[in-house]
Coordinates of C-alpha atoms in Angstrom, one line a residue:
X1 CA -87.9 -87.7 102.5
X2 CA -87.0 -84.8 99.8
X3 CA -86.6 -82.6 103.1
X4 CA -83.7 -85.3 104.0
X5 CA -82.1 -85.5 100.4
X6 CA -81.8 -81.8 100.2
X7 CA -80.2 -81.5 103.3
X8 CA -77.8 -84.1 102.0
X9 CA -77.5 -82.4 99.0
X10 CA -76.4 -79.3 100.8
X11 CA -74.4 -80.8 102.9
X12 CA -71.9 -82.9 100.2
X13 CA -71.8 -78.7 98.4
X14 CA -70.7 -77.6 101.6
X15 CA -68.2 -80.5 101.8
X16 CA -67.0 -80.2 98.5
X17 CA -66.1 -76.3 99.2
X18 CA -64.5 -76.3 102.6
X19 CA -62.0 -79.1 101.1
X20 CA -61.5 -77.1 97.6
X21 CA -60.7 -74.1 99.9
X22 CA -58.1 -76.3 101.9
X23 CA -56.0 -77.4 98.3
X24 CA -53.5 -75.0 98.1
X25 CA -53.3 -72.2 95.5
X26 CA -50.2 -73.2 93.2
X27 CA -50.6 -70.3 90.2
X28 CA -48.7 -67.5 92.2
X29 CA -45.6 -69.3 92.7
X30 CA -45.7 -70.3 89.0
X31 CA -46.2 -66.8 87.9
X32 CA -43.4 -65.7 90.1
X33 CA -40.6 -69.0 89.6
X34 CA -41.6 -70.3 86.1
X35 CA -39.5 -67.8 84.1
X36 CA -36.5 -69.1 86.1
X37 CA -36.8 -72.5 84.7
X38 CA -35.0 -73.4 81.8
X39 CA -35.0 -75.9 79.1
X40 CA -31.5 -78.0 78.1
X41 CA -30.9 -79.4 75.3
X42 CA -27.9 -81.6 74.6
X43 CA -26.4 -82.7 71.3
X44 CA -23.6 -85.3 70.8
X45 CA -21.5 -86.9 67.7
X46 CA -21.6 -90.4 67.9
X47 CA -19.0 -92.2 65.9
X48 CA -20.6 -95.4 64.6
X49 CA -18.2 -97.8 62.3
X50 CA -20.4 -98.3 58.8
X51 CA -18.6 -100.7 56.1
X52 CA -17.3 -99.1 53.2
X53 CA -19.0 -98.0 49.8
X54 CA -19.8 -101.2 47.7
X55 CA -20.4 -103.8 50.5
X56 CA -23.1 -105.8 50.5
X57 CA -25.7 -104.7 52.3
X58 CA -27.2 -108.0 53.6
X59 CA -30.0 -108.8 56.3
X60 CA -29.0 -110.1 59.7
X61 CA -30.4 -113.6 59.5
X62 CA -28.5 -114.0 56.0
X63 CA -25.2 -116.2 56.3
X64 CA -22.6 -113.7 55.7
X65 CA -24.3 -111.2 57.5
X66 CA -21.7 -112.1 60.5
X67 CA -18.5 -112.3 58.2
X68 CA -18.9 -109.2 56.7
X69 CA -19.7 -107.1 59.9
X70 CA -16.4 -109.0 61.2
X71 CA -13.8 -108.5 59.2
X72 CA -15.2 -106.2 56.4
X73 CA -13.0 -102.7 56.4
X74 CA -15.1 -100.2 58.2
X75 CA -14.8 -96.1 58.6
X76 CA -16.0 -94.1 61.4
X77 CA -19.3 -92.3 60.6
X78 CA -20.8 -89.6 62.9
X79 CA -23.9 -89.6 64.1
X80 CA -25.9 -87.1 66.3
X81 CA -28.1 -88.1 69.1
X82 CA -30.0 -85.2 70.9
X83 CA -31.8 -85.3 74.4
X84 CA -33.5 -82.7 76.4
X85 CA -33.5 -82.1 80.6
X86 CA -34.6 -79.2 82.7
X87 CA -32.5 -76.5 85.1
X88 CA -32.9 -73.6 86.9
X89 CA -30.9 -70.1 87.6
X90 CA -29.5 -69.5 91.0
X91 CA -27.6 -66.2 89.8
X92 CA -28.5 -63.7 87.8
X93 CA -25.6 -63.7 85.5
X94 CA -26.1 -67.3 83.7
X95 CA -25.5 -69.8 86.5
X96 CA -27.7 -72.8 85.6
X97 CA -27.7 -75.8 87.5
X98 CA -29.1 -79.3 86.2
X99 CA -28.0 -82.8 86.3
X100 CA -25.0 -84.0 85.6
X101 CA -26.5 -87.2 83.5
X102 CA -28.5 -84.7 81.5
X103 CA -24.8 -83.2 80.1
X104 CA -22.9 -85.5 80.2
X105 CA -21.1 -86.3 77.1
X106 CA -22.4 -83.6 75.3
X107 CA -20.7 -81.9 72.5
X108 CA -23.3 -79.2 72.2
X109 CA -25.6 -78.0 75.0
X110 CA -28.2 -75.3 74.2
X111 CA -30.5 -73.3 76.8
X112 CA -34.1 -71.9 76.1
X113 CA -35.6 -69.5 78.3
X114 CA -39.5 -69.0 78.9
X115 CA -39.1 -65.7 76.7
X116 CA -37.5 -68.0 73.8
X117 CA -34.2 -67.3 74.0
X118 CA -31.7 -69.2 72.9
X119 CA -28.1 -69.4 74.7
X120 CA -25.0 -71.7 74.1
X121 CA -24.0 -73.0 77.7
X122 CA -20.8 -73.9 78.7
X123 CA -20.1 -76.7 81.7
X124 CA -18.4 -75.5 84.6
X125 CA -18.0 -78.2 86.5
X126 CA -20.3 -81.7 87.0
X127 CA -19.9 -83.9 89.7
X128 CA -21.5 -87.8 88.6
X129 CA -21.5 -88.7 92.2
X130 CA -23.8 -85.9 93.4
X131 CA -25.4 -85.8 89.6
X132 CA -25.0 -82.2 89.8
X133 CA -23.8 -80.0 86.7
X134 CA -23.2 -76.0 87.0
X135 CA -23.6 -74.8 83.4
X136 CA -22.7 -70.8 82.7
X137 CA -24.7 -68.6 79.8
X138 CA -23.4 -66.0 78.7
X139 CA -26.3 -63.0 79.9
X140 CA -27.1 -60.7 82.8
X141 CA -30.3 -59.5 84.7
X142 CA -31.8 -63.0 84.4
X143 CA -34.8 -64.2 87.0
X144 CA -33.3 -66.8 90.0
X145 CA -34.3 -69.1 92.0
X146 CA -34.7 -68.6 95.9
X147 CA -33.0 -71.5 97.6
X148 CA -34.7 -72.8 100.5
X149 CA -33.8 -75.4 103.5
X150 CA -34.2 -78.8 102.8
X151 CA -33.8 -79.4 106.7
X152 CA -37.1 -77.6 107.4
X153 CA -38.9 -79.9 105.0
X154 CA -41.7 -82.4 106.7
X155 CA -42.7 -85.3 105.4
X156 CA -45.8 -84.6 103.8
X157 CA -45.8 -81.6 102.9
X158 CA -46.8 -79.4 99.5
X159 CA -44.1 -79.1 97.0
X160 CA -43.8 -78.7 93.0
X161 CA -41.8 -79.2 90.2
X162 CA -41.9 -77.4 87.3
X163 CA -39.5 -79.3 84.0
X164 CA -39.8 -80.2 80.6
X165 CA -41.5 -83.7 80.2
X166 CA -41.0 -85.2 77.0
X167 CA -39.5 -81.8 75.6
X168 CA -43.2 -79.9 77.2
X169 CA -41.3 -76.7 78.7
X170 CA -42.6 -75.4 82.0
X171 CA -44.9 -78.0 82.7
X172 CA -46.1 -77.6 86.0
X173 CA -47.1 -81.1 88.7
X174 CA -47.6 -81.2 92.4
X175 CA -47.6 -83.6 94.7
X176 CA -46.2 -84.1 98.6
X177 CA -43.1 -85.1 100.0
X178 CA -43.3 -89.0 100.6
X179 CA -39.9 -88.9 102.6
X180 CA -36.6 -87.6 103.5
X181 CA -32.6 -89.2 103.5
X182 CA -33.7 -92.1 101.1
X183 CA -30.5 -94.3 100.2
X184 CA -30.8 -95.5 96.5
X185 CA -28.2 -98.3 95.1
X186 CA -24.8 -96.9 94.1
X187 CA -25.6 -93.4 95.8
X188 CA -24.2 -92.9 98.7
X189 CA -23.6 -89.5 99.1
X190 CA -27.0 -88.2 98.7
X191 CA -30.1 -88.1 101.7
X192 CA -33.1 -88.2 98.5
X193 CA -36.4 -86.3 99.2
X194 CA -38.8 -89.0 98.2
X195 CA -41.9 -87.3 96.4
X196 CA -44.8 -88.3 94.7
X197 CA -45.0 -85.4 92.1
X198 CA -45.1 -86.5 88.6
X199 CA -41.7 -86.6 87.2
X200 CA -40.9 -87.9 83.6
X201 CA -38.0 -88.1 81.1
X202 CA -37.0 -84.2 80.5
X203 CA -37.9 -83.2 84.2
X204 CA -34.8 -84.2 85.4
X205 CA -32.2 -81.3 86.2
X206 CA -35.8 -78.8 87.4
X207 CA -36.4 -77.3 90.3
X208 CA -38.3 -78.8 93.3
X209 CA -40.1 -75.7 95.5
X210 CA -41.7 -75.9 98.7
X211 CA -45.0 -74.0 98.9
X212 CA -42.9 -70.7 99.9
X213 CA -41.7 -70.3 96.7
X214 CA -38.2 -71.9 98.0
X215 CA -36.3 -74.5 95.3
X216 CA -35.4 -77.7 98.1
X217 CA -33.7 -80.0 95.6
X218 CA -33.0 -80.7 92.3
X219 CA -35.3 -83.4 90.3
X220 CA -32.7 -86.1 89.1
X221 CA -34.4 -89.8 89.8
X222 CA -37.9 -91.8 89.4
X223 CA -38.5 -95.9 90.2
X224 CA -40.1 -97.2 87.5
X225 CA -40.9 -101.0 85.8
X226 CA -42.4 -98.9 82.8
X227 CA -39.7 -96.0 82.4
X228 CA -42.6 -93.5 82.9
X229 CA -44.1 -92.0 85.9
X230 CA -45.2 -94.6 88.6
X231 CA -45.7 -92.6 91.8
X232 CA -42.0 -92.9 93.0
X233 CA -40.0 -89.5 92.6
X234 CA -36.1 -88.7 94.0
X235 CA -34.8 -84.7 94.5
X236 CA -31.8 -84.0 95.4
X237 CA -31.7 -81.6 98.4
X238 CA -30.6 -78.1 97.2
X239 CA -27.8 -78.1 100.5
X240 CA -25.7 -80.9 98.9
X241 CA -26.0 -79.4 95.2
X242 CA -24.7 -76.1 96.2
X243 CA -21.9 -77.4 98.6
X244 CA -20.7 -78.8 95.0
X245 CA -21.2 -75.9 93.3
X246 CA -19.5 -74.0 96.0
X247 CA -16.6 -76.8 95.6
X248 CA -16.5 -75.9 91.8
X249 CA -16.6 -72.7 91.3
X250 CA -13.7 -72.0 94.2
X251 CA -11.1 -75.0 93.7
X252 CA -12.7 -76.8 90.3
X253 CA -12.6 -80.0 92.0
X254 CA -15.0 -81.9 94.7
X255 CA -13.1 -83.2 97.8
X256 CA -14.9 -85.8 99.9
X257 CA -13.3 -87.0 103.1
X258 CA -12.9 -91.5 103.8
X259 CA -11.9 -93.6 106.6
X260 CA -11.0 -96.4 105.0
X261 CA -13.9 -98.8 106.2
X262 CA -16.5 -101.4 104.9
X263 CA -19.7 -101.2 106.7
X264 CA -23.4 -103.0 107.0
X265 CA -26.3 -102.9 108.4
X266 CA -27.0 -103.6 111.8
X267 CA -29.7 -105.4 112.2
X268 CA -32.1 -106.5 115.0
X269 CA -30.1 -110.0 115.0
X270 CA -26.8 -108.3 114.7
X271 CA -27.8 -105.5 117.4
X272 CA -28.8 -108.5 120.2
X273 CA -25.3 -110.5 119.1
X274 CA -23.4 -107.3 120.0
X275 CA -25.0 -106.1 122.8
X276 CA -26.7 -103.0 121.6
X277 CA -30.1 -101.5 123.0
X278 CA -31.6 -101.1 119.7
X279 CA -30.7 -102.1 116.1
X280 CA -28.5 -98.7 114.6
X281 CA -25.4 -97.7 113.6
X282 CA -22.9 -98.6 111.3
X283 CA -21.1 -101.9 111.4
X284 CA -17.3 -102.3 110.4
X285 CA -16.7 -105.6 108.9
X286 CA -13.4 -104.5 107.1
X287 CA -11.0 -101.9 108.2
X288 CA -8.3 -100.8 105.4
X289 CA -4.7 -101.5 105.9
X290 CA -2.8 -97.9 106.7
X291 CA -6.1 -96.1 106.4
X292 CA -7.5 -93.1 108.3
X293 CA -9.2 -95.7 110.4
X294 CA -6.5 -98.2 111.2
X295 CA -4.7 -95.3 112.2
X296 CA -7.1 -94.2 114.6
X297 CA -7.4 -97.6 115.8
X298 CA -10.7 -98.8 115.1
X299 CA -11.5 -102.4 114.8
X300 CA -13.9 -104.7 112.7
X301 CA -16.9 -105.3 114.5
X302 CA -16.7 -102.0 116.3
X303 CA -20.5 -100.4 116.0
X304 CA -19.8 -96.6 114.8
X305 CA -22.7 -94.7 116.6
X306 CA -21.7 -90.8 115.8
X307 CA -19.3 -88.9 113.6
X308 CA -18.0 -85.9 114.4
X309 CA -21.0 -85.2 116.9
X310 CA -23.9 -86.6 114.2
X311 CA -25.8 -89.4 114.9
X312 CA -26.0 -92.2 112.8
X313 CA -29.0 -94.0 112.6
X314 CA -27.9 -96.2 109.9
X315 CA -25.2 -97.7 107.8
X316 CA -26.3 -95.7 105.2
X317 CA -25.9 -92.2 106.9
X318 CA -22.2 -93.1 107.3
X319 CA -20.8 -92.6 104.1
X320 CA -22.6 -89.3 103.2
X321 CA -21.5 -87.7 106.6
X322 CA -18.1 -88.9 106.1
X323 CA -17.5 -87.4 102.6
X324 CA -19.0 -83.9 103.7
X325 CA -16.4 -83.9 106.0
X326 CA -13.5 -82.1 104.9
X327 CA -10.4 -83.9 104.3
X328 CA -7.4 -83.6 106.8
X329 CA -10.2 -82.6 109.6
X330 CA -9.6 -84.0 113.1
X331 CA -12.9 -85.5 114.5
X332 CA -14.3 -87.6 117.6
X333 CA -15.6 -91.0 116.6
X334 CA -18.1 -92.8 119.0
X335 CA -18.3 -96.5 118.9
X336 CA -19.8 -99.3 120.5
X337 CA -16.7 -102.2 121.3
X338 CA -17.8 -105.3 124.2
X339 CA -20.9 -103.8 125.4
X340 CA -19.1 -100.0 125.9
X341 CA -19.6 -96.7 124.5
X342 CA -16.0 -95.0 123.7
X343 CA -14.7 -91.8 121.3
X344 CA -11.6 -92.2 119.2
X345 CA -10.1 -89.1 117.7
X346 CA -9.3 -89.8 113.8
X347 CA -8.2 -87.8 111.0
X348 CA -10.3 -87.8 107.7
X349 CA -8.4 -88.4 104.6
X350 CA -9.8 -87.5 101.3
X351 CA -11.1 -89.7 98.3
X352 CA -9.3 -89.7 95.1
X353 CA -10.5 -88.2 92.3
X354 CA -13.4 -90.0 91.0
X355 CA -14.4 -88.3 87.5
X356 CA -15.3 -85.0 88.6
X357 CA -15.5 -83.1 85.2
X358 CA -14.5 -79.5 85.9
X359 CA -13.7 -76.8 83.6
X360 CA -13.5 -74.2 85.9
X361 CA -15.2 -71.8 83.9
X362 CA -13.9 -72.7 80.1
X363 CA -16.1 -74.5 77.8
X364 CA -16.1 -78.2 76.6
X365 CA -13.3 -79.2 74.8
X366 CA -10.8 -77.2 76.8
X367 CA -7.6 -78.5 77.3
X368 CA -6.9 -75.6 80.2
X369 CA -6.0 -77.7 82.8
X370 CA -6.9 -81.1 81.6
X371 CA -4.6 -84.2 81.7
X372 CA -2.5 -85.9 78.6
X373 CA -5.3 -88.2 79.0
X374 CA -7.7 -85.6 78.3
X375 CA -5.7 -83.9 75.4
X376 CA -4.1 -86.9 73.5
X377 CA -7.1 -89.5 73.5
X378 CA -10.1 -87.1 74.5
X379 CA -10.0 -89.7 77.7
X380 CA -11.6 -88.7 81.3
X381 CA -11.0 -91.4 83.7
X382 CA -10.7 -92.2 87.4
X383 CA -9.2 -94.0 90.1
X384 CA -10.3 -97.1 91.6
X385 CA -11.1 -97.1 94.7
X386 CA -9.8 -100.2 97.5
X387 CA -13.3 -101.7 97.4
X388 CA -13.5 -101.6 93.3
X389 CA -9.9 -103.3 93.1
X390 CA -10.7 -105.9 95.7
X391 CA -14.2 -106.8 93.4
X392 CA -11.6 -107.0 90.3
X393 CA -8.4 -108.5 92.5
X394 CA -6.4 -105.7 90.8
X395 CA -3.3 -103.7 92.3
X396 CA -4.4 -100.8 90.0
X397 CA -6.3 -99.6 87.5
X398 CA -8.7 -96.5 85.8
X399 CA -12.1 -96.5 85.1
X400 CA -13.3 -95.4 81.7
X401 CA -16.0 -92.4 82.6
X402 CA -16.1 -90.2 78.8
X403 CA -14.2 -90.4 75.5
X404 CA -14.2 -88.1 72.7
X405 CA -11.9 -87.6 69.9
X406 CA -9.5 -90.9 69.1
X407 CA -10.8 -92.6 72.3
X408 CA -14.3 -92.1 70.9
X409 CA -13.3 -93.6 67.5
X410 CA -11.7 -96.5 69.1
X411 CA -13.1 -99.9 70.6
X412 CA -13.1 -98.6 74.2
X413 CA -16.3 -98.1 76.3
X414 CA -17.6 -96.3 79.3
X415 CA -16.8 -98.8 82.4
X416 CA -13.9 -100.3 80.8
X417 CA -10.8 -100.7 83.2
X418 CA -7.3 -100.2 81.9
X419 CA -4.7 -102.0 83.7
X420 CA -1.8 -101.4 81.4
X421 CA -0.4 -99.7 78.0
X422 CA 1.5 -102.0 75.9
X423 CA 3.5 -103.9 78.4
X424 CA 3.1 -100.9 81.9
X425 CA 0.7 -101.6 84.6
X426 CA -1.0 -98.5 85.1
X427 CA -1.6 -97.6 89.2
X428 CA -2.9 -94.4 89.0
X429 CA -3.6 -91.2 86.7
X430 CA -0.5 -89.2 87.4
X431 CA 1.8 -92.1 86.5
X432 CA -1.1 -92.9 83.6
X433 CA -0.2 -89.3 82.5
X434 CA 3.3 -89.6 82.5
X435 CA 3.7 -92.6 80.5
X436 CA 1.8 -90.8 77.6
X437 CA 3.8 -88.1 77.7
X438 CA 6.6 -90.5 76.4
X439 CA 4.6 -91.8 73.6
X440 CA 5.4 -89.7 70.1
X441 CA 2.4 -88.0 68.8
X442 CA 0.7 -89.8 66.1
X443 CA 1.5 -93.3 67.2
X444 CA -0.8 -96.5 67.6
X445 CA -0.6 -97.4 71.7
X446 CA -2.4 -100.6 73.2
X447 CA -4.5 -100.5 76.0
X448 CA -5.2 -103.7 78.2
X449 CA -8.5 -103.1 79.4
X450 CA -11.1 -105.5 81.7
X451 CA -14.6 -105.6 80.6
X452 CA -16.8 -107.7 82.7
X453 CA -15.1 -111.1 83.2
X454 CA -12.4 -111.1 80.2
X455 CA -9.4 -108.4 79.4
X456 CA -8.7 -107.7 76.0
X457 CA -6.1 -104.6 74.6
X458 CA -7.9 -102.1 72.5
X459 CA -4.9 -100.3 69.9
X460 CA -5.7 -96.4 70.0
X461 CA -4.2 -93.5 67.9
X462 CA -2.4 -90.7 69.6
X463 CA -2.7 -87.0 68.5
X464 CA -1.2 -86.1 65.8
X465 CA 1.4 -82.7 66.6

């Protein structure tokens, strides 16, 4: 009997050391990668109205709490609110990226090194549909990042993330890769590596290597009842963030090609109503009057099986192949019509400008290149899009994306839509643009804005000369 329980014994020491030498060895890549992570820290001046000296200051269950808070005289007060993110240098001369949630709206954005340094960072350019943000420091001879292939990645696989949880700098978790080209609600444009490394608030914007040392994506997303860590993690692959930095840095602007479809899912139902072999595709159950795909002569119901030579698998692979493409491009279309296979040759056309924040190398605040919208109200907004103005039943319209200056101080908010100033229906930003060029500086304008179900007009104070 002991003879058995010592060769037990033995046998779980064994066990235990042939699995601890399988775990892989994490500390080298650390020691080599960790100094090229950074920590971001954003400030911004909130201006919060306060009633004036020598109003009551009453509780809110107290009767004239309501009153007062109504139709008391209030003033502007600022306010700071501070957060902090993660981001990593691809070039040795103070390129940073991050993401683009982790700036945005930030008056003041600060960058620590792992040597304690302190830089003031400027943004370049940052793309909310991507949620990628180049940032630029002002240094030289810094320690990058080596950018790896997200298209060699396997599902279960090694891979690490090194951030700044809760403001902890290069904090260091591991876990595998749980899956590739995950669609999440309202992206479209980005295949997510699904992980199950630990990711919490401030690790967003870090780096995501591969066990070669290699930075695959860019940490930006976690599913989560709690708003903590729950097993669920979401990278952005390092291909699509540097195709917008690419974009950026060259032009200043993103351009994402469109057809000028609504699409769905084809399902196993839909597959056997249509004659497919197997459920796949994308199915068009709306095709845009006078749109790249009207013109090309594609039909609702048609079955879209590749695009330009790429398969896709899914409704969901249709819109991010799509806007990679570049606008103008000719390309061969396959589709399944009555039971047949058949290519169409279409012409992509390009997606209006959808709040891409680009500076093109100057720092916040820069009115080099910005619109009047920009300059007068301290107003960044953006077109809607066919789908957005059928939701609304709208001819026009611009979305609300960032306010700072006298659109800051005024009743507008993020998401609001502005049909019209004063009396003018407002289509588009150019003619948006123009119309406030005709307004004399220092003057009180009305906006007509839709927020959720109502429309109301918000009065807003020009520039003064």
């Amino acid at each position: 009997m002991l003879k058995k329980l010592v060769l037990v014994a033995l046998f779980g020491l064994f066990a235990q050391a042939a699995f601890a030498n399988n775990l892989p060895d994490f500390t080298e890549l650390v020691e080599k990668q960790g100094a090229a992570v950074v920590n971001v820290s954003t400030t911004q001046i909130i201006h919060a109205p306060q009633m004036l000296q020598g109003m009551p200051n009453l509780p809110e269950n107290d009767p004239f709490y309501e009153f007062f808070h109504r139709f008391a005289p209030q003033v502007p007060q600022e306010q700071e609110s501070q957060s902090l993110g993660s981001g990593f240098i691809v070039s040795s001369d103070g390129y940073i990226l991050t993401n683009a949630h982790v700036v945005d709206g930030a008056d003041k954005i600060t960058v620590r090194l792992t040597d304690k340094r302190e830089f003031k960072a400027k943004v370049i350019g940052a793309d909310k549909r991507t949620d990628v943000a180049l940032l630029k420091i002002e240094a030289a001879g810094l320690p990058k990042v080596t950018l790896g292939n997200p298209e060699q990645v396997k599902v279960g696989e090694w891979v690490l993330a090194i951030g700044s949880p809760f403001g902890f700098d290069n904090s260091v978790t591991a876990g595998i890769v749980s899956a590739k080209g995950r669609s999440l609600p309202q992206e479209n444009f980005v295949p997510f590596i699904q992980t199950d490394v630990a990711i919490n608030p401030g690790n967003s914007g870090g780096p995501l290597f591969n066990m070669r040392g290699e930075v695959i994506g860019i940490n930006s997303q976690i599913y989560s009842r709690s708003g903590g860590y729950m097993g669920l993690s979401f990278s952005i692959p390092i291909d699509v963030a540097m195709d917008v930095v690419n974009q950026l840095r060259s032009t200043g602007k993103i351009t994402r090609g469109r057809i000028g479809v609504t699409i769905q899912e084809v399902t196993r139902e839909l597959a056997e109503s249509f004659g497919l072999p197997k459920a796949g595709g994308a199915l068009i159950s709306g095709v845009e009057k006078g749109g790249p795909a009207e013109k090309a002569g594609v039909h609702a119901s048609d079955v879209i099986l590749k695009f330009d030579g790429k398969a896709v698998n899914s409704s969901a692979d249709l819109p991010r192949i799509v806007a990679a493409t570049r606008p103008g491009s000719k390309v061969s279309v396959q589709l399944w019509r009555k039971g047949n296979t058949l290519d169409v040759p279409l012409v992509v056309g390009e997606i209006k400008d959808e709040g891409v924040v680009a500076q093109r190398g100057g720092s916040r605040g820069s009115t080099e290149g910005a619109s009047e919208s920009e300059i007068r109200l301290g107003l960044v907004v953006s077109e809607l899009n066919e789908q957005q103005k059928a939701e609304l039943q709208v001819e026009g319209g611009l979305i609300v994306e960032d306010m700072k200056g006298p659109a800051a101080r005024s009743q507008l908010q993020r998401g609001d839509v502005i049909l019209a100033i004063g009396n003018t229906e407002i289509h588009g930003i150019e003619q948006f643009n123009e119309v406030l060029r005709r307004e004399p500086h220092g003057r009180n304008i009305a906006l007509l804005v839709r927020r959720a179900e109502g429309t109301l007009y918000v009065p807003i104070k020009l520039d003064e000369k």
